[in-house]
Amino acid sequence: MAIELSNLMERSLSMLSSDHKSVVSMNLFVALLCACIVIGHLLEENRWMNESITALIIGLCTGIVILLTTNGTSSHVLMFSEDLFFIYLLPPIIFNAGFQVKKKQFFRNFMTIMLFGAVGTLISFVIISAGAVHFFKQMNIGTLKIGDYLAIGAIFAATDSVCTLQVLNQDETPLLYSLVFGEGVVNDATSVVLFNAIQSFDLSHINLSIALKFVGSFFYLFIASTMLGVIAGLLSAFIIKKLYMGRHSTDREVALMILMAYLSYMLAELFYLSGILTVFFCGIVMSHYTWHNVTESSRVTTKHAFATLSFVAEIFIFLYVGMDALDIEKWRVVRDSPGKSVGVSAILLGLVLLGRAAFVFPLSFLSNLTKKSSHEKIGLKQQLTIWWAGLMRGAVSMALAYKQFTSSGHTKLHGNAIMITSTITVVLFSTVVFGLMTQPLVRILLPSSKNLSRMLSDESSTPKSFIVPLLGNGQGSEADLKTPNVTRPTSLRMLFATPSHTVHHYWRKFDDAFMRPVFGGRGFVPVVPGSPLEQSVHQWQQE
């Protein structure tokens, strides 16, 4: 009896000690998040630094301190988990990107964005996979299968949209921001869809049938994920419009918007779709319909709530990536062949550079062929900036690499350990070096603010009906109808060059006749006692 009581007390003390360690870890991590925010604010005017790089460097420094204090046994306070990343941290970032996107620029360049984000990612995926097969088999780094090589292509085809969005400013460079931002989101979604498709197929014996199934699965995931996001956004708009909870409690409608947005992501994961694509288009649809159906106070609340959640998640990710980069367990496995690890990292970095260049410049040339106005064409300097900004790799690559080459964050296989350490090296080098140099490069290559303003004013002198967004807010429609001598484009070239009049013209007719009466939106919320007033306010998302 005394022995059992003693064992019970030992287990209880062990659990208490474990719980206390978790509390200490969380306290330290929250304190580091606060430090990142404060230091990022102090460095706001610095032309080299941004909060992503600040968090990454603080994470590295913290990892070094922990290594020294634990005698080299650990470098982080929390264990990395791809579930933590994909389920809790990524959804608010991607949703906020869709919710606050400047739809005018995004949908004006929609064809180019899809060209870069989908086709470009596939080109980069093929080049990186082929290069990995060619070089790594010669280096004999371990027992990697064909599925591993294809997974490497998907892992390193994923650009870091989080870091890129913090480097560029959508007010200073709206065209460039919309291209890099849109491509980054579609790129991440395409990479994850590719990765999931690779995981679901046995690629050890590839034949025509498996290849066709792989392609079909890719397009199914892409289309189904988009449709799920649109449906989730429309459902939230319909519920809030019909029930109008704001007349009793604004808390309910804010909570419903947040939960419906998260539900769309989780449903995509439940049905093995791309949560990134789903939650992004859910954000766009919610900003077009649902946001206009809530009270004015709820609009302000949701705007800042989504932005704050996204901001904290971004800082959390980069802080942890910096700390996990020094995980001693992974480096211990490859310590016998440091030269091979460096060589793999250099090859991967070279393939990233080559894969990026292989589609940015040729696809920019093809896109420019469809543009009639010189202001709409992507100049060489802008192409260089897009190429450079997309060289950064980040948390998506890290999470996919962990998913492919580790088990619960651990690995003892030499080849897998080399891939993990090489991924960490590429992420650190590209984020810090390319990230630090992006802002100065943008200032050198792109026009000054005065020239940019003049360019935008010249651009706005074109017929307004040619530049309204696909999912516009409906303002200025009467002016468009009264504009004299405006001819509608008829050729296929003009449809792709200035699709905003042809596509938007029919979309707006359909939207006004069928969608907005059912799902609400600006100007289509019935004026009943307690309903939100459609006031002429300057909209924060600048539709």
Coordinates of C-alpha atoms in Angstrom, one line a residue:
M1 CA 0.0 0.0 0.0
A2 CA 2.8 2.4 0.9
I3 CA 4.6 1.5 -2.3
E4 CA 1.5 2.2 -4.4
L5 CA 1.0 5.5 -2.6
S6 CA 4.7 6.4 -3.2
N7 CA 4.3 5.6 -7.0
L8 CA 1.2 7.7 -7.2
M9 CA 2.9 10.7 -5.6
E10 CA 5.8 10.4 -7.9
R11 CA 3.5 10.4 -11.0
S12 CA 1.6 13.4 -9.6
L13 CA 4.8 15.3 -9.0
S14 CA 6.0 14.4 -12.5
M15 CA 2.8 15.7 -14.0
L16 CA 3.0 18.9 -12.0
S17 CA 6.6 19.4 -13.1
S18 CA 5.6 18.8 -16.7
D19 CA 2.7 21.2 -16.4
H20 CA 4.9 23.8 -14.8
K21 CA 7.4 23.5 -17.6
S22 CA 4.6 24.1 -20.1
V23 CA 3.6 27.2 -18.2
V24 CA 7.2 28.5 -18.2
S25 CA 7.5 27.8 -21.9
M26 CA 4.3 29.6 -22.7
N27 CA 5.3 32.6 -20.6
L28 CA 8.7 32.8 -22.3
F29 CA 7.1 32.5 -25.8
V30 CA 4.5 35.2 -25.1
A31 CA 7.2 37.5 -23.7
L32 CA 9.2 36.9 -26.9
L33 CA 6.1 37.7 -29.0
C34 CA 5.8 41.0 -27.1
A35 CA 9.5 41.7 -27.7
C36 CA 9.1 41.1 -31.4
I37 CA 6.2 43.6 -31.6
V38 CA 8.0 46.3 -29.6
I39 CA 11.3 45.9 -31.6
G40 CA 9.4 45.7 -34.9
H41 CA 7.8 49.1 -34.0
L42 CA 11.1 50.6 -33.1
L43 CA 12.5 49.5 -36.5
E44 CA 9.4 50.6 -38.4
E45 CA 11.3 53.2 -40.4
N46 CA 14.3 50.9 -41.1
R47 CA 14.7 50.3 -44.8
W48 CA 16.2 46.9 -44.3
M49 CA 14.3 45.2 -41.5
N50 CA 10.7 44.1 -41.1
E51 CA 8.9 42.2 -38.4
S52 CA 9.3 38.8 -40.0
I53 CA 13.1 39.1 -40.1
T54 CA 13.1 40.6 -36.6
A55 CA 11.1 37.7 -35.2
L56 CA 13.4 35.2 -37.1
I57 CA 16.5 36.8 -35.6
I58 CA 15.1 37.0 -32.1
G59 CA 14.1 33.3 -32.5
L60 CA 17.7 32.4 -33.5
C61 CA 19.2 34.4 -30.6
T62 CA 16.8 32.8 -28.2
G63 CA 17.6 29.3 -29.5
I64 CA 21.3 30.0 -29.0
V65 CA 20.7 31.1 -25.4
I66 CA 18.6 28.0 -24.7
L67 CA 21.3 25.8 -26.2
L68 CA 23.9 27.3 -23.9
T69 CA 21.7 27.0 -20.8
T70 CA 20.7 23.4 -21.5
N71 CA 24.3 22.3 -22.4
G72 CA 23.3 21.7 -26.0
T73 CA 20.3 19.4 -25.4
S74 CA 17.5 21.7 -26.7
S75 CA 17.1 24.9 -28.6
H76 CA 13.3 25.7 -28.3
V77 CA 10.6 26.0 -25.7
L78 CA 7.8 24.4 -27.9
M79 CA 8.0 21.4 -30.2
F80 CA 7.3 22.1 -33.8
S81 CA 4.0 20.6 -35.1
E82 CA 2.7 20.8 -38.7
D83 CA -0.8 20.5 -37.2
L84 CA -0.2 23.6 -35.1
F85 CA 0.9 25.4 -38.2
F86 CA -1.8 24.2 -40.7
I87 CA -4.7 24.1 -38.3
Y88 CA -4.2 27.2 -36.0
L89 CA -1.7 29.6 -37.5
L90 CA -2.1 29.6 -41.2
P91 CA -6.0 30.0 -41.5
P92 CA -6.1 33.6 -40.0
I93 CA -3.2 34.7 -42.1
I94 CA -4.7 33.5 -45.4
F95 CA -8.3 34.5 -44.5
N96 CA -7.2 38.1 -43.6
A97 CA -5.3 38.3 -46.9
G98 CA -8.5 37.5 -48.8
F99 CA -10.7 39.6 -46.5
Q100 CA -8.6 42.7 -46.9
V101 CA -7.4 42.3 -50.5
K102 CA -7.7 45.3 -52.8
K103 CA -10.1 43.6 -55.2
K104 CA -9.6 46.3 -57.9
Q105 CA -6.0 45.4 -58.4
F106 CA -6.4 41.7 -57.7
F107 CA -9.1 41.0 -60.2
R108 CA -7.6 43.4 -62.8
N109 CA -4.6 41.2 -62.8
F110 CA -6.4 37.9 -62.1
M111 CA -5.3 36.2 -65.3
T112 CA -1.7 37.1 -64.7
I113 CA -1.9 36.0 -61.1
M114 CA -3.4 32.6 -62.0
L115 CA -0.7 32.3 -64.7
F116 CA 2.1 32.9 -62.2
G117 CA 0.5 31.2 -59.2
A118 CA -0.8 28.0 -60.9
V119 CA 1.2 27.5 -64.1
G120 CA 4.3 29.1 -62.7
T121 CA 4.3 26.9 -59.7
L122 CA 3.9 23.8 -61.8
I123 CA 6.9 24.9 -63.9
S124 CA 9.0 25.5 -60.8
F125 CA 7.8 22.1 -59.3
V126 CA 9.0 20.3 -62.4
I127 CA 12.4 22.0 -62.5
I128 CA 13.1 21.5 -58.8
S129 CA 12.0 17.9 -58.9
A130 CA 14.0 17.0 -62.0
G131 CA 17.1 18.8 -60.5
A132 CA 16.7 17.0 -57.2
V133 CA 16.5 13.6 -59.0
H134 CA 19.6 14.4 -61.1
F135 CA 21.9 15.8 -58.4
F136 CA 20.8 14.0 -55.2
K137 CA 21.1 10.5 -56.8
Q138 CA 24.7 11.3 -57.7
M139 CA 25.4 12.6 -54.1
N140 CA 23.9 9.4 -52.5
I141 CA 22.4 11.3 -49.6
G142 CA 20.1 8.4 -48.6
T143 CA 17.2 6.2 -49.6
L144 CA 14.9 8.7 -51.2
K145 CA 12.0 7.4 -53.4
I146 CA 10.4 9.1 -56.4
G147 CA 7.6 10.3 -54.2
D148 CA 10.3 12.1 -52.0
Y149 CA 11.8 13.8 -55.0
L150 CA 8.4 15.0 -56.2
A151 CA 7.6 16.2 -52.6
I152 CA 10.9 18.2 -52.6
G153 CA 9.6 19.9 -55.8
A154 CA 6.3 20.8 -54.1
I155 CA 8.1 21.9 -50.8
F156 CA 10.5 24.3 -52.5
A157 CA 8.0 25.5 -55.1
A158 CA 6.1 27.2 -52.2
T159 CA 7.1 30.8 -51.9
D160 CA 6.7 32.6 -48.6
S161 CA 3.7 34.9 -49.1
V162 CA 3.7 35.9 -45.4
C163 CA 7.2 37.4 -45.6
T164 CA 6.7 38.9 -49.1
L165 CA 3.5 40.7 -48.0
Q166 CA 5.4 42.4 -45.2
V167 CA 8.2 43.5 -47.4
L168 CA 6.1 45.2 -50.1
N169 CA 3.5 48.0 -49.5
Q170 CA 0.3 47.8 -51.4
D171 CA -0.2 51.6 -51.3
E172 CA 3.2 52.4 -52.7
T173 CA 3.3 49.7 -55.3
P174 CA -0.3 48.5 -55.9
L175 CA 0.3 46.6 -59.2
L176 CA 3.4 44.8 -57.9
Y177 CA 1.8 44.1 -54.6
S178 CA -1.3 42.6 -56.2
L179 CA 0.8 40.3 -58.4
V180 CA 3.2 39.1 -55.7
F181 CA 0.4 38.8 -53.2
G182 CA -2.0 37.0 -55.5
E183 CA 0.7 34.8 -56.8
G184 CA 1.9 34.0 -53.3
V185 CA -1.6 32.8 -52.1
V186 CA -2.3 30.8 -55.3
N187 CA 1.3 29.4 -55.2
D188 CA 0.9 28.2 -51.6
A189 CA -2.4 26.6 -52.4
T190 CA -1.0 25.0 -55.6
S191 CA 2.0 23.7 -53.7
V192 CA -0.1 22.2 -50.9
V193 CA -2.5 20.6 -53.4
L194 CA 0.4 19.1 -55.3
F195 CA 1.9 17.8 -52.1
N196 CA -1.4 16.3 -51.0
A197 CA -1.8 14.7 -54.4
I198 CA 1.7 13.2 -54.2
Q199 CA 0.9 11.8 -50.7
S200 CA -2.3 10.1 -51.9
F201 CA -0.7 8.2 -54.9
D202 CA 1.7 5.4 -55.1
L203 CA 4.3 6.9 -57.5
S204 CA 6.8 4.1 -57.3
H205 CA 5.5 2.8 -60.6
I206 CA 4.3 5.7 -62.7
N207 CA 2.3 5.0 -65.9
L208 CA -0.1 7.0 -68.1
S209 CA -3.1 6.0 -66.0
I210 CA -1.5 7.1 -62.7
A211 CA -0.3 10.4 -64.4
L212 CA -3.8 11.2 -65.6
K213 CA -5.3 10.4 -62.2
F214 CA -2.7 12.7 -60.6
V215 CA -3.6 15.6 -63.0
G216 CA -7.3 14.9 -62.5
S217 CA -6.9 14.9 -58.7
F218 CA -5.0 18.2 -58.8
F219 CA -7.7 20.0 -60.8
Y220 CA -10.4 18.5 -58.6
L221 CA -8.8 19.7 -55.4
F222 CA -8.2 23.1 -56.9
I223 CA -11.8 23.6 -58.1
A224 CA -13.5 21.9 -55.2
S225 CA -11.5 24.0 -52.7
T226 CA -12.4 27.2 -54.4
M227 CA -16.1 26.3 -54.6
L228 CA -16.2 25.3 -50.9
G229 CA -14.8 28.7 -49.9
V230 CA -17.4 30.5 -52.0
I231 CA -20.2 28.5 -50.6
A232 CA -19.1 29.0 -47.0
G233 CA -18.9 32.8 -47.6
L234 CA -22.3 32.9 -49.2
L235 CA -23.9 30.9 -46.4
S236 CA -22.5 33.2 -43.8
A237 CA -23.9 36.2 -45.7
F238 CA -27.3 34.6 -46.1
I239 CA -27.6 33.7 -42.4
I240 CA -26.5 37.1 -41.1
K241 CA -28.7 38.9 -43.7
K242 CA -31.8 36.9 -42.9
L243 CA -31.5 36.8 -39.1
Y244 CA -29.8 40.1 -38.7
M245 CA -28.3 39.4 -35.2
G246 CA -27.0 42.9 -34.8
R247 CA -30.3 44.2 -33.6
H248 CA -29.9 42.2 -30.4
S249 CA -26.1 41.6 -30.1
T250 CA -23.2 42.5 -32.3
D251 CA -21.1 39.9 -30.5
R252 CA -23.1 37.1 -32.2
E253 CA -22.6 38.3 -35.7
V254 CA -18.9 38.9 -35.2
A255 CA -18.5 35.5 -33.6
L256 CA -20.5 33.9 -36.5
M257 CA -18.2 35.5 -39.1
I258 CA -15.1 34.3 -37.3
L259 CA -16.4 30.8 -36.8
M260 CA -17.8 30.4 -40.3
A261 CA -14.4 31.5 -41.7
Y262 CA -12.6 28.9 -39.6
L263 CA -15.2 26.3 -40.4
S264 CA -14.6 26.7 -44.1
Y265 CA -10.9 25.9 -43.6
M266 CA -11.6 22.9 -41.3
L267 CA -14.2 21.5 -43.8
A268 CA -11.6 21.7 -46.5
E269 CA -9.1 19.7 -44.3
L270 CA -11.9 17.3 -43.4
F271 CA -12.6 16.5 -47.1
Y272 CA -8.8 16.5 -48.0
L273 CA -9.1 19.7 -50.0
S274 CA -6.8 22.8 -49.9
G275 CA -7.7 24.8 -46.9
I276 CA -5.6 27.7 -48.1
L277 CA -7.6 28.2 -51.3
T278 CA -10.9 27.6 -49.5
V279 CA -10.3 30.1 -46.7
F280 CA -8.9 32.7 -49.1
F281 CA -11.9 32.8 -51.4
C282 CA -14.2 32.6 -48.3
G283 CA -12.5 35.8 -47.2
I284 CA -13.1 37.5 -50.5
V285 CA -16.8 36.5 -50.6
M286 CA -17.3 37.6 -47.0
S287 CA -15.8 41.0 -47.6
H288 CA -18.1 41.4 -50.7
Y289 CA -21.4 40.2 -49.1
T290 CA -21.2 39.4 -45.3
W291 CA -19.3 42.4 -44.2
H292 CA -22.0 44.7 -45.6
N293 CA -24.7 42.9 -43.7
V294 CA -23.5 43.6 -40.2
T295 CA -23.7 46.7 -38.1
E296 CA -21.2 49.5 -38.4
S297 CA -19.6 48.6 -35.1
S298 CA -19.2 45.0 -36.1
R299 CA -17.5 46.0 -39.4
V300 CA -14.8 47.9 -37.4
T301 CA -14.5 45.0 -34.9
T302 CA -14.1 42.3 -37.6
K303 CA -11.7 44.4 -39.6
H304 CA -9.3 44.8 -36.6
A305 CA -10.0 41.3 -35.2
F306 CA -9.0 39.5 -38.4
A307 CA -5.9 41.8 -38.9
T308 CA -4.7 41.2 -35.3
L309 CA -5.1 37.5 -35.4
S310 CA -3.2 37.4 -38.7
F311 CA -0.4 39.7 -37.4
V312 CA 0.1 37.6 -34.2
A313 CA 0.1 34.3 -36.2
E314 CA 2.8 35.7 -38.6
I315 CA 5.1 36.7 -35.7
F316 CA 4.5 33.4 -34.0
I317 CA 5.5 31.4 -37.1
F318 CA 8.8 33.3 -37.8
L319 CA 9.8 33.4 -34.1
Y320 CA 9.4 29.6 -33.9
V321 CA 11.1 28.9 -37.2
G322 CA 14.1 30.9 -35.9
M323 CA 14.2 28.8 -32.7
D324 CA 13.6 25.5 -34.4
A325 CA 16.5 26.1 -36.8
L326 CA 19.0 25.2 -34.1
D327 CA 17.3 22.0 -33.0
I328 CA 20.4 19.9 -32.0
E329 CA 18.8 16.5 -32.8
K330 CA 18.6 17.1 -36.5
W331 CA 22.1 18.5 -36.8
R332 CA 23.5 15.7 -34.8
V333 CA 22.4 13.1 -37.4
V334 CA 24.2 14.9 -40.2
R335 CA 27.3 16.0 -38.3
D336 CA 29.4 13.3 -40.0
S337 CA 28.7 14.8 -43.4
P338 CA 28.5 18.6 -43.1
G339 CA 29.8 19.2 -46.6
K340 CA 27.1 17.1 -48.1
S341 CA 24.4 19.0 -46.1
V342 CA 25.9 22.3 -47.4
G343 CA 26.0 21.0 -50.9
V344 CA 22.4 19.9 -50.8
S345 CA 21.4 23.3 -49.5
A346 CA 23.3 25.1 -52.2
I347 CA 21.8 22.9 -54.9
L348 CA 18.3 23.5 -53.6
L349 CA 18.9 27.2 -53.5
G350 CA 20.2 27.2 -57.1
L351 CA 17.1 25.2 -58.2
V352 CA 14.8 27.7 -56.5
L353 CA 16.6 30.6 -58.3
L354 CA 16.4 28.7 -61.6
G355 CA 12.8 27.5 -61.2
R356 CA 11.6 31.0 -60.3
A357 CA 13.3 32.6 -63.3
A358 CA 12.0 29.8 -65.6
F359 CA 8.5 31.1 -65.3
V360 CA 8.5 34.7 -64.2
F361 CA 10.2 36.1 -67.3
P362 CA 8.6 33.9 -70.0
L363 CA 5.1 34.1 -68.4
S364 CA 5.5 37.9 -68.0
F365 CA 6.3 38.1 -71.8
L366 CA 3.2 36.1 -72.6
S367 CA 1.1 38.2 -70.3
N368 CA 2.4 41.4 -71.9
L369 CA 1.3 40.2 -75.3
T370 CA -2.3 40.4 -74.2
K371 CA -1.9 43.9 -72.7
K372 CA -2.6 46.9 -75.0
S373 CA -1.8 49.7 -72.6
S374 CA 1.9 50.2 -71.7
H375 CA 0.8 50.9 -68.1
E376 CA -0.7 47.4 -67.8
K377 CA 2.4 45.6 -69.0
I378 CA 4.9 44.2 -66.6
G379 CA 8.2 46.0 -67.2
L380 CA 11.6 44.3 -66.8
K381 CA 12.3 46.1 -63.5
Q382 CA 9.0 44.9 -62.1
Q383 CA 9.8 41.3 -63.4
L384 CA 13.1 41.4 -61.6
T385 CA 11.3 42.5 -58.4
I386 CA 8.7 39.8 -58.7
W387 CA 11.4 37.2 -59.3
W388 CA 13.4 38.4 -56.3
A389 CA 10.5 38.8 -53.9
G390 CA 9.3 35.2 -54.7
L391 CA 12.7 33.7 -53.8
M392 CA 11.9 33.6 -50.1
R393 CA 10.9 30.3 -48.6
G394 CA 9.3 30.1 -45.2
A395 CA 6.9 28.3 -42.8
V396 CA 4.9 26.5 -45.6
S397 CA 8.1 24.8 -46.9
M398 CA 9.1 24.0 -43.3
A399 CA 5.8 22.4 -42.4
L400 CA 5.6 20.4 -45.6
A401 CA 9.2 19.2 -45.1
Y402 CA 8.4 18.1 -41.6
K403 CA 5.4 16.3 -42.8
Q404 CA 7.3 14.4 -45.5
F405 CA 10.6 13.7 -43.7
T406 CA 9.9 13.4 -40.0
S407 CA 7.7 11.5 -37.6
S408 CA 6.2 13.7 -34.9
G409 CA 9.0 16.2 -35.5
H410 CA 11.8 13.6 -35.1
T411 CA 14.0 11.8 -37.6
K412 CA 16.8 9.3 -37.3
L413 CA 17.3 8.6 -41.0
H414 CA 20.3 10.2 -42.5
G415 CA 18.7 11.2 -45.8
N416 CA 15.6 12.6 -44.1
A417 CA 17.8 14.6 -41.6
I418 CA 19.8 16.1 -44.5
M419 CA 16.6 17.2 -46.2
I420 CA 15.3 18.8 -43.0
T421 CA 18.5 20.6 -42.2
S422 CA 18.8 21.7 -45.8
T423 CA 15.3 23.0 -45.8
I424 CA 16.0 25.0 -42.6
T425 CA 19.2 26.4 -44.2
V426 CA 17.4 27.5 -47.4
V427 CA 14.5 29.1 -45.4
L428 CA 16.9 31.0 -43.1
F429 CA 19.2 32.2 -45.9
S430 CA 16.4 33.2 -48.3
T431 CA 14.3 34.9 -45.6
V432 CA 17.2 36.9 -44.1
V433 CA 19.3 37.6 -47.1
F434 CA 16.6 38.0 -49.8
G435 CA 14.2 39.6 -47.3
L436 CA 16.8 42.2 -46.1
M437 CA 17.6 43.2 -49.7
T438 CA 14.0 43.3 -51.1
Q439 CA 13.1 46.8 -49.8
P440 CA 16.3 48.5 -51.1
L441 CA 15.9 46.6 -54.4
V442 CA 12.3 47.8 -54.7
R443 CA 13.4 51.4 -54.1
I444 CA 16.1 51.1 -56.8
L445 CA 14.1 49.3 -59.5
L446 CA 10.7 50.9 -59.1
P447 CA 9.6 54.5 -59.8
S448 CA 9.5 57.1 -57.0
S449 CA 6.2 58.0 -55.3
K450 CA 5.8 61.0 -57.6
N451 CA 6.2 59.0 -60.7
L452 CA 4.0 56.3 -59.4
S453 CA 1.3 58.7 -58.6
R454 CA 1.5 60.2 -62.1
M455 CA 1.4 56.7 -63.6
L456 CA -1.7 55.9 -61.6
S457 CA -3.4 59.2 -62.5
D458 CA -2.6 58.5 -66.2
E459 CA -4.0 55.0 -65.7
S460 CA -7.2 56.4 -64.2
S461 CA -7.8 58.5 -67.3
T462 CA -8.9 55.4 -69.2
P463 CA -12.6 54.8 -69.5
K464 CA -13.7 53.9 -65.9
S465 CA -15.7 50.9 -67.1
F466 CA -12.4 49.3 -68.2
I467 CA -10.9 49.4 -64.8
V468 CA -13.6 48.5 -62.3
P469 CA -13.0 45.4 -60.3
L470 CA -14.6 42.0 -61.0
L471 CA -16.2 42.0 -57.6
G472 CA -16.6 45.8 -57.4
N473 CA -18.8 47.6 -55.0
G474 CA -21.1 48.9 -57.6
Q475 CA -20.1 52.6 -57.2
G476 CA -19.8 54.6 -60.3
S477 CA -22.0 52.4 -62.4
E478 CA -24.2 55.3 -63.4
A479 CA -21.2 57.3 -64.5
D480 CA -20.0 54.4 -66.6
L481 CA -23.3 54.3 -68.4
K482 CA -23.1 58.0 -69.2
T483 CA -19.5 57.9 -70.4
P484 CA -19.6 58.9 -74.1
N485 CA -17.9 57.0 -76.8
V486 CA -17.0 53.9 -74.7
T487 CA -16.9 50.9 -77.0
R488 CA -17.0 47.5 -75.5
P489 CA -14.0 45.2 -76.4
T490 CA -15.0 42.4 -78.8
S491 CA -11.8 40.5 -79.5
L492 CA -10.3 37.7 -77.4
R493 CA -7.2 39.8 -77.0
M494 CA -9.2 42.7 -75.4
L495 CA -11.1 40.3 -73.2
F496 CA -7.8 39.2 -71.6
A497 CA -6.2 42.6 -71.8
T498 CA -9.0 44.5 -70.2
P499 CA -11.5 41.9 -68.9
S500 CA -12.9 44.3 -66.3
H501 CA -15.6 45.7 -68.6
T502 CA -16.7 42.6 -70.4
V503 CA -16.5 40.2 -67.5
H504 CA -17.5 42.7 -64.8
H505 CA -20.3 44.1 -66.9
Y506 CA -22.1 40.8 -67.0
W507 CA -21.0 39.8 -63.5
R508 CA -22.5 43.0 -62.1
K509 CA -25.8 42.5 -63.9
F510 CA -25.9 38.9 -62.5
D511 CA -24.8 40.1 -59.1
D512 CA -27.4 42.9 -58.8
A513 CA -30.2 40.7 -60.2
F514 CA -29.7 37.5 -58.4
M515 CA -26.8 37.5 -55.8
R516 CA -27.2 40.7 -53.8
P517 CA -31.0 40.4 -53.3
V518 CA -30.4 37.0 -51.7
F519 CA -27.0 37.4 -50.0
G520 CA -26.9 41.2 -49.3
G521 CA -24.0 43.5 -49.9
R522 CA -23.7 47.2 -50.3
G523 CA -27.0 48.8 -51.2
F524 CA -28.9 45.6 -51.0
V525 CA -29.6 45.3 -47.3
P526 CA -33.3 46.1 -46.7
V527 CA -33.9 49.2 -44.6
V528 CA -35.9 47.9 -41.7
P529 CA -35.8 49.1 -38.1
G530 CA -32.5 47.9 -36.6
S531 CA -30.8 47.0 -39.9
P532 CA -27.4 48.3 -40.8
L533 CA -27.3 51.7 -42.6
E534 CA -25.5 51.8 -45.9
Q535 CA -23.6 54.9 -45.3
S536 CA -21.1 56.4 -47.8
V537 CA -17.9 55.7 -45.8
H538 CA -14.4 55.3 -47.2
Q539 CA -14.1 51.6 -47.2
W540 CA -10.9 50.3 -45.6
Q541 CA -10.4 47.6 -48.2
Q542 CA -10.7 50.0 -51.1
E543 CA -12.8 47.8 -53.3

